[in-house]
């Protein structure tokens, strides 16, 4: 059970807004329209999954609970403290055979390097939006490197967006400006990535309202939405 004291411990690792407001607990992966396909593909045991910016690895535990062998699942986060807290929260260090690695997605050589070209399905939620537009493009190019260079390699995720695509000061300490995408800007970014990397992608995205807490979502500015996306290699 995630008590306030454990949440406070996580806050000390890094004060992301989603930590402070417990918003990471909804385990977004299970709500994606691609989730049935993801489950079917991963249950075969023949495909590899990477959760980039996985925090406590809560979505990995969801997949295991839904019948996916833990051995095909990999979680990565910049902060080793979050990964360690995941074992503490789920009390599964001795029986979960998924792999967790601490790595910086912006480093050309890291613990992610051996995974290049080996990932079938990549999930990243509450991550792209921490950075400006050029930072998001760097992450997208890294995603292309990590995914297998074949048809139906898949990226799925969710992040903060806005009806008006724009850059603003980030609410996450230390990450500079954040670019809030809308559907059009997200598709345009992947067109640019395709041109730069010689790849082609089918991009699906939707903007959706945030669920209300009480009668409001107190920290959101005007036009703020959630953007859900899937990016599939053609």
PDB file of C-alpha atoms in Angstrom:
ATOM      1  CA  UNK A   1       0.000   0.000   0.000  1.00  0.00           C
ATOM      2  CA  UNK A   2       1.318   3.462  -0.894  1.00  0.00           C
ATOM      3  CA  UNK A   3       1.156   5.511   2.299  1.00  0.00           C
ATOM      4  CA  UNK A   4       1.795   9.234   2.492  1.00  0.00           C
ATOM      5  CA  UNK A   5       5.144   8.543   4.120  1.00  0.00           C
ATOM      6  CA  UNK A   6       6.244   6.429   1.151  1.00  0.00           C
ATOM      7  CA  UNK A   7       4.978   9.100  -1.203  1.00  0.00           C
ATOM      8  CA  UNK A   8       7.115  11.584   0.716  1.00  0.00           C
ATOM      9  CA  UNK A   9      10.128   9.298   0.271  1.00  0.00           C
ATOM     10  CA  UNK A  10       9.485   9.265  -3.476  1.00  0.00           C
ATOM     11  CA  UNK A  11       9.151  13.059  -3.437  1.00  0.00           C
ATOM     12  CA  UNK A  12      12.649  13.240  -1.977  1.00  0.00           C
ATOM     13  CA  UNK A  13      13.979  11.201  -4.910  1.00  0.00           C
ATOM     14  CA  UNK A  14      12.573  13.811  -7.312  1.00  0.00           C
ATOM     15  CA  UNK A  15       9.586  16.156  -6.817  1.00  0.00           C
ATOM     16  CA  UNK A  16       7.533  15.396  -9.918  1.00  0.00           C
ATOM     17  CA  UNK A  17       3.955  16.758  -9.699  1.00  0.00           C
ATOM     18  CA  UNK A  18       2.542  13.276 -10.397  1.00  0.00           C
ATOM     19  CA  UNK A  19       4.343  12.024  -7.289  1.00  0.00           C
ATOM     20  CA  UNK A  20       2.961  14.757  -5.069  1.00  0.00           C
ATOM     21  CA  UNK A  21      -0.601  14.260  -6.284  1.00  0.00           C
ATOM     22  CA  UNK A  22      -0.569  10.430  -6.435  1.00  0.00           C
ATOM     23  CA  UNK A  23      -1.532  10.698 -10.123  1.00  0.00           C
ATOM     24  CA  UNK A  24       0.808   7.875 -11.157  1.00  0.00           C
ATOM     25  CA  UNK A  25      -1.437   5.334  -9.436  1.00  0.00           C
ATOM     26  CA  UNK A  26      -3.926   5.049 -12.298  1.00  0.00           C
ATOM     27  CA  UNK A  27      -1.532   2.783 -14.275  1.00  0.00           C
ATOM     28  CA  UNK A  28      -2.338   4.338 -17.671  1.00  0.00           C
ATOM     29  CA  UNK A  29      -1.223   1.464 -19.903  1.00  0.00           C
ATOM     30  CA  UNK A  30      -4.313  -0.641 -19.174  1.00  0.00           C
ATOM     31  CA  UNK A  31      -6.580   2.099 -20.521  1.00  0.00           C
ATOM     32  CA  UNK A  32      -4.952   2.411 -23.951  1.00  0.00           C
ATOM     33  CA  UNK A  33      -6.944   1.251 -26.963  1.00  0.00           C
ATOM     34  CA  UNK A  34      -3.897  -0.836 -27.987  1.00  0.00           C
ATOM     35  CA  UNK A  35      -3.791  -2.705 -24.673  1.00  0.00           C
ATOM     36  CA  UNK A  36      -5.496  -5.910 -25.891  1.00  0.00           C
ATOM     37  CA  UNK A  37      -2.963  -6.143 -28.736  1.00  0.00           C
ATOM     38  CA  UNK A  38      -0.092  -5.389 -26.361  1.00  0.00           C
ATOM     39  CA  UNK A  39      -1.211  -8.158 -24.018  1.00  0.00           C
ATOM     40  CA  UNK A  40      -1.582 -10.676 -26.830  1.00  0.00           C
ATOM     41  CA  UNK A  41       1.836  -9.907 -28.249  1.00  0.00           C
ATOM     42  CA  UNK A  42       3.644  -9.967 -24.915  1.00  0.00           C
ATOM     43  CA  UNK A  43       1.922 -13.084 -23.575  1.00  0.00           C
ATOM     44  CA  UNK A  44       3.571 -15.030 -26.392  1.00  0.00           C
ATOM     45  CA  UNK A  45       6.898 -14.521 -24.644  1.00  0.00           C
ATOM     46  CA  UNK A  46       8.521 -13.711 -27.972  1.00  0.00           C
ATOM     47  CA  UNK A  47       8.476  -9.910 -27.822  1.00  0.00           C
ATOM     48  CA  UNK A  48      10.282  -7.431 -25.594  1.00  0.00           C
ATOM     49  CA  UNK A  49       8.669  -4.481 -23.811  1.00  0.00           C
ATOM     50  CA  UNK A  50      10.396  -1.386 -22.453  1.00  0.00           C
ATOM     51  CA  UNK A  51       8.787   1.145 -20.118  1.00  0.00           C
ATOM     52  CA  UNK A  52      10.837   4.323 -20.526  1.00  0.00           C
ATOM     53  CA  UNK A  53      10.538   6.595 -17.498  1.00  0.00           C
ATOM     54  CA  UNK A  54       8.779   3.815 -15.623  1.00  0.00           C
ATOM     55  CA  UNK A  55       8.929   5.437 -12.153  1.00  0.00           C
ATOM     56  CA  UNK A  56       8.033   2.600  -9.720  1.00  0.00           C
ATOM     57  CA  UNK A  57       7.385   0.136 -12.554  1.00  0.00           C
ATOM     58  CA  UNK A  58       3.686   0.048 -11.721  1.00  0.00           C
ATOM     59  CA  UNK A  59       2.614  -0.670 -15.296  1.00  0.00           C
ATOM     60  CA  UNK A  60       5.053  -3.570 -15.482  1.00  0.00           C
ATOM     61  CA  UNK A  61       3.367  -5.055 -12.422  1.00  0.00           C
ATOM     62  CA  UNK A  62       0.002  -4.559 -14.151  1.00  0.00           C
ATOM     63  CA  UNK A  63       1.224  -6.525 -17.174  1.00  0.00           C
ATOM     64  CA  UNK A  64       2.510  -9.359 -14.988  1.00  0.00           C
ATOM     65  CA  UNK A  65      -0.815  -9.456 -13.152  1.00  0.00           C
ATOM     66  CA  UNK A  66      -2.555  -9.708 -16.537  1.00  0.00           C
ATOM     67  CA  UNK A  67      -0.536 -12.756 -17.534  1.00  0.00           C
ATOM     68  CA  UNK A  68       2.601 -11.444 -19.237  1.00  0.00           C
ATOM     69  CA  UNK A  69       5.842 -13.260 -18.299  1.00  0.00           C
ATOM     70  CA  UNK A  70       7.972 -10.850 -16.323  1.00  0.00           C
ATOM     71  CA  UNK A  71      11.098 -11.909 -18.186  1.00  0.00           C
ATOM     72  CA  UNK A  72      10.055 -10.002 -21.340  1.00  0.00           C
ATOM     73  CA  UNK A  73       9.497  -6.731 -19.456  1.00  0.00           C
ATOM     74  CA  UNK A  74      12.123  -4.030 -18.866  1.00  0.00           C
ATOM     75  CA  UNK A  75      11.705  -0.821 -16.911  1.00  0.00           C
ATOM     76  CA  UNK A  76      14.026   2.161 -17.122  1.00  0.00           C
ATOM     77  CA  UNK A  77      14.139   5.396 -15.171  1.00  0.00           C
ATOM     78  CA  UNK A  78      16.706   8.111 -14.616  1.00  0.00           C
ATOM     79  CA  UNK A  79      16.283   7.778 -10.842  1.00  0.00           C
ATOM     80  CA  UNK A  80      17.425   4.522  -9.268  1.00  0.00           C
ATOM     81  CA  UNK A  81      15.517   5.532  -6.134  1.00  0.00           C
ATOM     82  CA  UNK A  82      12.168   5.100  -7.896  1.00  0.00           C
ATOM     83  CA  UNK A  83      13.116   1.624  -9.089  1.00  0.00           C
ATOM     84  CA  UNK A  84      14.133   0.580  -5.577  1.00  0.00           C
ATOM     85  CA  UNK A  85      10.912   2.008  -4.143  1.00  0.00           C
ATOM     86  CA  UNK A  86       8.975  -0.094  -6.640  1.00  0.00           C
ATOM     87  CA  UNK A  87      10.252  -3.271  -5.035  1.00  0.00           C
ATOM     88  CA  UNK A  88       9.380  -1.853  -1.633  1.00  0.00           C
ATOM     89  CA  UNK A  89       5.864  -0.862  -2.651  1.00  0.00           C
ATOM     90  CA  UNK A  90       5.018  -4.146  -4.363  1.00  0.00           C
ATOM     91  CA  UNK A  91       7.110  -6.411  -2.086  1.00  0.00           C
ATOM     92  CA  UNK A  92       8.218  -8.503  -5.070  1.00  0.00           C
ATOM     93  CA  UNK A  93      11.999  -8.166  -5.232  1.00  0.00           C
ATOM     94  CA  UNK A  94      12.461 -11.907  -4.753  1.00  0.00           C
ATOM     95  CA  UNK A  95       9.851 -13.096  -7.272  1.00  0.00           C
ATOM     96  CA  UNK A  96       9.621 -10.514 -10.070  1.00  0.00           C
ATOM     97  CA  UNK A  97      11.987 -11.458 -12.896  1.00  0.00           C
ATOM     98  CA  UNK A  98      11.591  -8.259 -14.888  1.00  0.00           C
ATOM     99  CA  UNK A  99      14.702  -6.155 -15.418  1.00  0.00           C
ATOM    100  CA  UNK A 100      15.026  -2.577 -14.159  1.00  0.00           C
ATOM    101  CA  UNK A 101      17.811  -0.265 -15.254  1.00  0.00           C
ATOM    102  CA  UNK A 102      18.762   3.277 -14.280  1.00  0.00           C
ATOM    103  CA  UNK A 103      19.710   5.232 -17.394  1.00  0.00           C
ATOM    104  CA  UNK A 104      19.601   8.678 -18.977  1.00  0.00           C
ATOM    105  CA  UNK A 105      17.762   8.571 -22.298  1.00  0.00           C
ATOM    106  CA  UNK A 106      19.851  11.499 -23.569  1.00  0.00           C
ATOM    107  CA  UNK A 107      23.174   9.708 -23.141  1.00  0.00           C
ATOM    108  CA  UNK A 108      24.453   8.025 -26.304  1.00  0.00           C
ATOM    109  CA  UNK A 109      26.121   5.295 -24.249  1.00  0.00           C
ATOM    110  CA  UNK A 110      24.193   3.985 -21.243  1.00  0.00           C
ATOM    111  CA  UNK A 111      22.490   0.884 -19.905  1.00  0.00           C
ATOM    112  CA  UNK A 112      19.941   1.415 -22.697  1.00  0.00           C
ATOM    113  CA  UNK A 113      22.540   0.941 -25.434  1.00  0.00           C
ATOM    114  CA  UNK A 114      22.406  -2.903 -25.456  1.00  0.00           C
ATOM    115  CA  UNK A 115      18.637  -2.660 -26.049  1.00  0.00           C
ATOM    116  CA  UNK A 116      18.944  -0.766 -29.327  1.00  0.00           C
ATOM    117  CA  UNK A 117      16.987  -2.491 -32.083  1.00  0.00           C
ATOM    118  CA  UNK A 118      15.634  -5.139 -29.705  1.00  0.00           C
ATOM    119  CA  UNK A 119      12.389  -3.640 -28.334  1.00  0.00           C
ATOM    120  CA  UNK A 120       9.027  -4.566 -29.880  1.00  0.00           C
ATOM    121  CA  UNK A 121       6.758  -2.394 -27.728  1.00  0.00           C
ATOM    122  CA  UNK A 122       7.845   0.752 -25.923  1.00  0.00           C
ATOM    123  CA  UNK A 123       5.682   2.576 -23.402  1.00  0.00           C
ATOM    124  CA  UNK A 124       6.360   6.031 -22.029  1.00  0.00           C
ATOM    125  CA  UNK A 125       3.829   8.053 -20.033  1.00  0.00           C
ATOM    126  CA  UNK A 126       4.275  11.361 -18.221  1.00  0.00           C
ATOM    127  CA  UNK A 127       7.717  11.669 -19.788  1.00  0.00           C
ATOM    128  CA  UNK A 128       7.883  13.438 -23.165  1.00  0.00           C
ATOM    129  CA  UNK A 129       6.065  16.452 -21.727  1.00  0.00           C
ATOM    130  CA  UNK A 130       8.871  17.141 -19.243  1.00  0.00           C
ATOM    131  CA  UNK A 131      10.974  18.604 -22.058  1.00  0.00           C
ATOM    132  CA  UNK A 132      10.849  21.257 -24.737  1.00  0.00           C
ATOM    133  CA  UNK A 133      10.178  20.461 -28.380  1.00  0.00           C
ATOM    134  CA  UNK A 134      13.793  19.748 -29.284  1.00  0.00           C
ATOM    135  CA  UNK A 135      14.186  17.582 -26.195  1.00  0.00           C
ATOM    136  CA  UNK A 136      11.118  15.590 -27.202  1.00  0.00           C
ATOM    137  CA  UNK A 137      12.576  15.085 -30.667  1.00  0.00           C
ATOM    138  CA  UNK A 138      15.768  13.732 -29.096  1.00  0.00           C
ATOM    139  CA  UNK A 139      13.688  11.254 -27.097  1.00  0.00           C
ATOM    140  CA  UNK A 140      11.756  10.267 -30.235  1.00  0.00           C
ATOM    141  CA  UNK A 141      14.980   9.601 -32.126  1.00  0.00           C
ATOM    142  CA  UNK A 142      16.134   7.437 -29.208  1.00  0.00           C
ATOM    143  CA  UNK A 143      12.829   5.566 -29.365  1.00  0.00           C
ATOM    144  CA  UNK A 144      13.486   4.846 -33.043  1.00  0.00           C
ATOM    145  CA  UNK A 145      16.914   3.450 -32.113  1.00  0.00           C
ATOM    146  CA  UNK A 146      15.479   1.234 -29.384  1.00  0.00           C
ATOM    147  CA  UNK A 147      12.569  -0.237 -31.339  1.00  0.00           C
ATOM    148  CA  UNK A 148      13.139  -3.122 -33.712  1.00  0.00           C
ATOM    149  CA  UNK A 149      13.536  -1.880 -37.311  1.00  0.00           C
ATOM    150  CA  UNK A 150      10.467  -3.761 -38.499  1.00  0.00           C
ATOM    151  CA  UNK A 151       6.769  -3.314 -39.191  1.00  0.00           C
ATOM    152  CA  UNK A 152       4.462  -2.962 -36.162  1.00  0.00           C
ATOM    153  CA  UNK A 153       7.151  -1.958 -33.698  1.00  0.00           C
ATOM    154  CA  UNK A 154       5.031   0.151 -31.391  1.00  0.00           C
ATOM    155  CA  UNK A 155       5.288   3.182 -29.114  1.00  0.00           C
ATOM    156  CA  UNK A 156       2.361   3.978 -26.807  1.00  0.00           C
ATOM    157  CA  UNK A 157       1.950   6.560 -24.087  1.00  0.00           C
ATOM    158  CA  UNK A 158       0.173   9.435 -22.440  1.00  0.00           C
ATOM    159  CA  UNK A 159       1.270  12.880 -21.374  1.00  0.00           C
ATOM    160  CA  UNK A 160       0.077  16.376 -20.579  1.00  0.00           C
ATOM    161  CA  UNK A 161      -1.054  18.225 -23.698  1.00  0.00           C
ATOM    162  CA  UNK A 162      -2.994  21.324 -24.622  1.00  0.00           C
ATOM    163  CA  UNK A 163      -5.493  22.366 -27.269  1.00  0.00           C
ATOM    164  CA  UNK A 164      -2.866  24.935 -28.283  1.00  0.00           C
ATOM    165  CA  UNK A 165       0.551  23.424 -28.852  1.00  0.00           C
ATOM    166  CA  UNK A 166       3.088  25.630 -27.090  1.00  0.00           C
ATOM    167  CA  UNK A 167       6.139  25.729 -24.896  1.00  0.00           C
ATOM    168  CA  UNK A 168       6.011  26.967 -21.312  1.00  0.00           C
ATOM    169  CA  UNK A 169       7.980  26.833 -18.098  1.00  0.00           C
ATOM    170  CA  UNK A 170       8.002  23.342 -16.638  1.00  0.00           C
ATOM    171  CA  UNK A 171       6.365  22.591 -13.291  1.00  0.00           C
ATOM    172  CA  UNK A 172       8.900  19.777 -12.766  1.00  0.00           C
ATOM    173  CA  UNK A 173      11.966  21.152 -11.018  1.00  0.00           C
ATOM    174  CA  UNK A 174      15.126  21.168 -13.077  1.00  0.00           C
ATOM    175  CA  UNK A 175      13.759  20.198 -16.487  1.00  0.00           C
ATOM    176  CA  UNK A 176      13.542  23.677 -18.050  1.00  0.00           C
ATOM    177  CA  UNK A 177      10.696  24.394 -20.459  1.00  0.00           C
ATOM    178  CA  UNK A 178       8.072  21.835 -21.447  1.00  0.00           C
ATOM    179  CA  UNK A 179       6.319  21.631 -24.805  1.00  0.00           C
ATOM    180  CA  UNK A 180       2.625  20.789 -24.593  1.00  0.00           C
ATOM    181  CA  UNK A 181       1.565  18.883 -27.681  1.00  0.00           C
ATOM    182  CA  UNK A 182      -1.781  18.671 -29.421  1.00  0.00           C
ATOM    183  CA  UNK A 183      -2.725  16.042 -31.983  1.00  0.00           C
ATOM    184  CA  UNK A 184      -1.476  18.072 -34.947  1.00  0.00           C
ATOM    185  CA  UNK A 185       1.893  18.962 -33.416  1.00  0.00           C
ATOM    186  CA  UNK A 186       2.475  15.376 -32.261  1.00  0.00           C
ATOM    187  CA  UNK A 187       1.853  14.057 -35.777  1.00  0.00           C
ATOM    188  CA  UNK A 188       4.056  16.788 -37.246  1.00  0.00           C
ATOM    189  CA  UNK A 189       6.892  15.881 -34.893  1.00  0.00           C
ATOM    190  CA  UNK A 190       6.766  12.266 -36.016  1.00  0.00           C
ATOM    191  CA  UNK A 191       6.746  13.330 -39.652  1.00  0.00           C
ATOM    192  CA  UNK A 192       9.968  15.207 -38.927  1.00  0.00           C
ATOM    193  CA  UNK A 193      11.404  12.193 -37.104  1.00  0.00           C
ATOM    194  CA  UNK A 194      10.521   9.959 -40.033  1.00  0.00           C
ATOM    195  CA  UNK A 195      12.265  12.262 -42.476  1.00  0.00           C
ATOM    196  CA  UNK A 196      15.335  12.550 -40.260  1.00  0.00           C
ATOM    197  CA  UNK A 197      15.666   8.796 -39.634  1.00  0.00           C
ATOM    198  CA  UNK A 198      14.446   7.394 -42.955  1.00  0.00           C
ATOM    199  CA  UNK A 199      11.490   5.669 -41.290  1.00  0.00           C
ATOM    200  CA  UNK A 200       7.705   5.790 -41.639  1.00  0.00           C
ATOM    201  CA  UNK A 201       5.161   5.841 -38.819  1.00  0.00           C
ATOM    202  CA  UNK A 202       1.409   5.599 -38.448  1.00  0.00           C
ATOM    203  CA  UNK A 203       0.542   8.088 -35.705  1.00  0.00           C
ATOM    204  CA  UNK A 204      -2.686   8.010 -33.702  1.00  0.00           C
ATOM    205  CA  UNK A 205      -3.427  10.552 -30.962  1.00  0.00           C
ATOM    206  CA  UNK A 206      -6.388  11.949 -29.050  1.00  0.00           C
ATOM    207  CA  UNK A 207      -6.813  14.842 -26.645  1.00  0.00           C
ATOM    208  CA  UNK A 208      -8.974  14.039 -23.633  1.00  0.00           C
ATOM    209  CA  UNK A 209     -10.143  15.903 -20.555  1.00  0.00           C
ATOM    210  CA  UNK A 210      -8.497  15.246 -17.220  1.00  0.00           C
ATOM    211  CA  UNK A 211     -10.713  13.532 -14.647  1.00  0.00           C
ATOM    212  CA  UNK A 212     -11.886  15.996 -12.041  1.00  0.00           C
ATOM    213  CA  UNK A 213     -10.668  15.752  -8.471  1.00  0.00           C
ATOM    214  CA  UNK A 214     -13.512  17.184  -6.454  1.00  0.00           C
ATOM    215  CA  UNK A 215     -14.857  19.864  -8.772  1.00  0.00           C
ATOM    216  CA  UNK A 216     -11.627  20.961 -10.388  1.00  0.00           C
ATOM    217  CA  UNK A 217      -8.180  20.093 -11.599  1.00  0.00           C
ATOM    218  CA  UNK A 218      -6.424  22.763  -9.607  1.00  0.00           C
ATOM    219  CA  UNK A 219      -2.984  22.852 -11.211  1.00  0.00           C
ATOM    220  CA  UNK A 220      -3.991  22.833 -14.858  1.00  0.00           C
ATOM    221  CA  UNK A 221      -3.945  25.938 -16.985  1.00  0.00           C
ATOM    222  CA  UNK A 222      -6.509  26.860 -19.603  1.00  0.00           C
ATOM    223  CA  UNK A 223      -6.734  24.378 -22.463  1.00  0.00           C
ATOM    224  CA  UNK A 224      -4.786  21.644 -20.684  1.00  0.00           C
ATOM    225  CA  UNK A 225      -5.691  18.117 -21.763  1.00  0.00           C
ATOM    226  CA  UNK A 226      -4.215  14.636 -21.715  1.00  0.00           C
ATOM    227  CA  UNK A 227      -2.858  13.398 -25.016  1.00  0.00           C
ATOM    228  CA  UNK A 228      -2.921   9.635 -25.612  1.00  0.00           C
ATOM    229  CA  UNK A 229      -0.869   8.316 -28.500  1.00  0.00           C
ATOM    230  CA  UNK A 230       0.340   5.292 -30.397  1.00  0.00           C
ATOM    231  CA  UNK A 231       3.109   5.432 -32.989  1.00  0.00           C
ATOM    232  CA  UNK A 232       3.450   2.315 -35.141  1.00  0.00           C
ATOM    233  CA  UNK A 233       6.241   1.605 -37.590  1.00  0.00           C
ATOM    234  CA  UNK A 234       5.103   0.952 -41.165  1.00  0.00           C
TER     235      UNK A 234
END
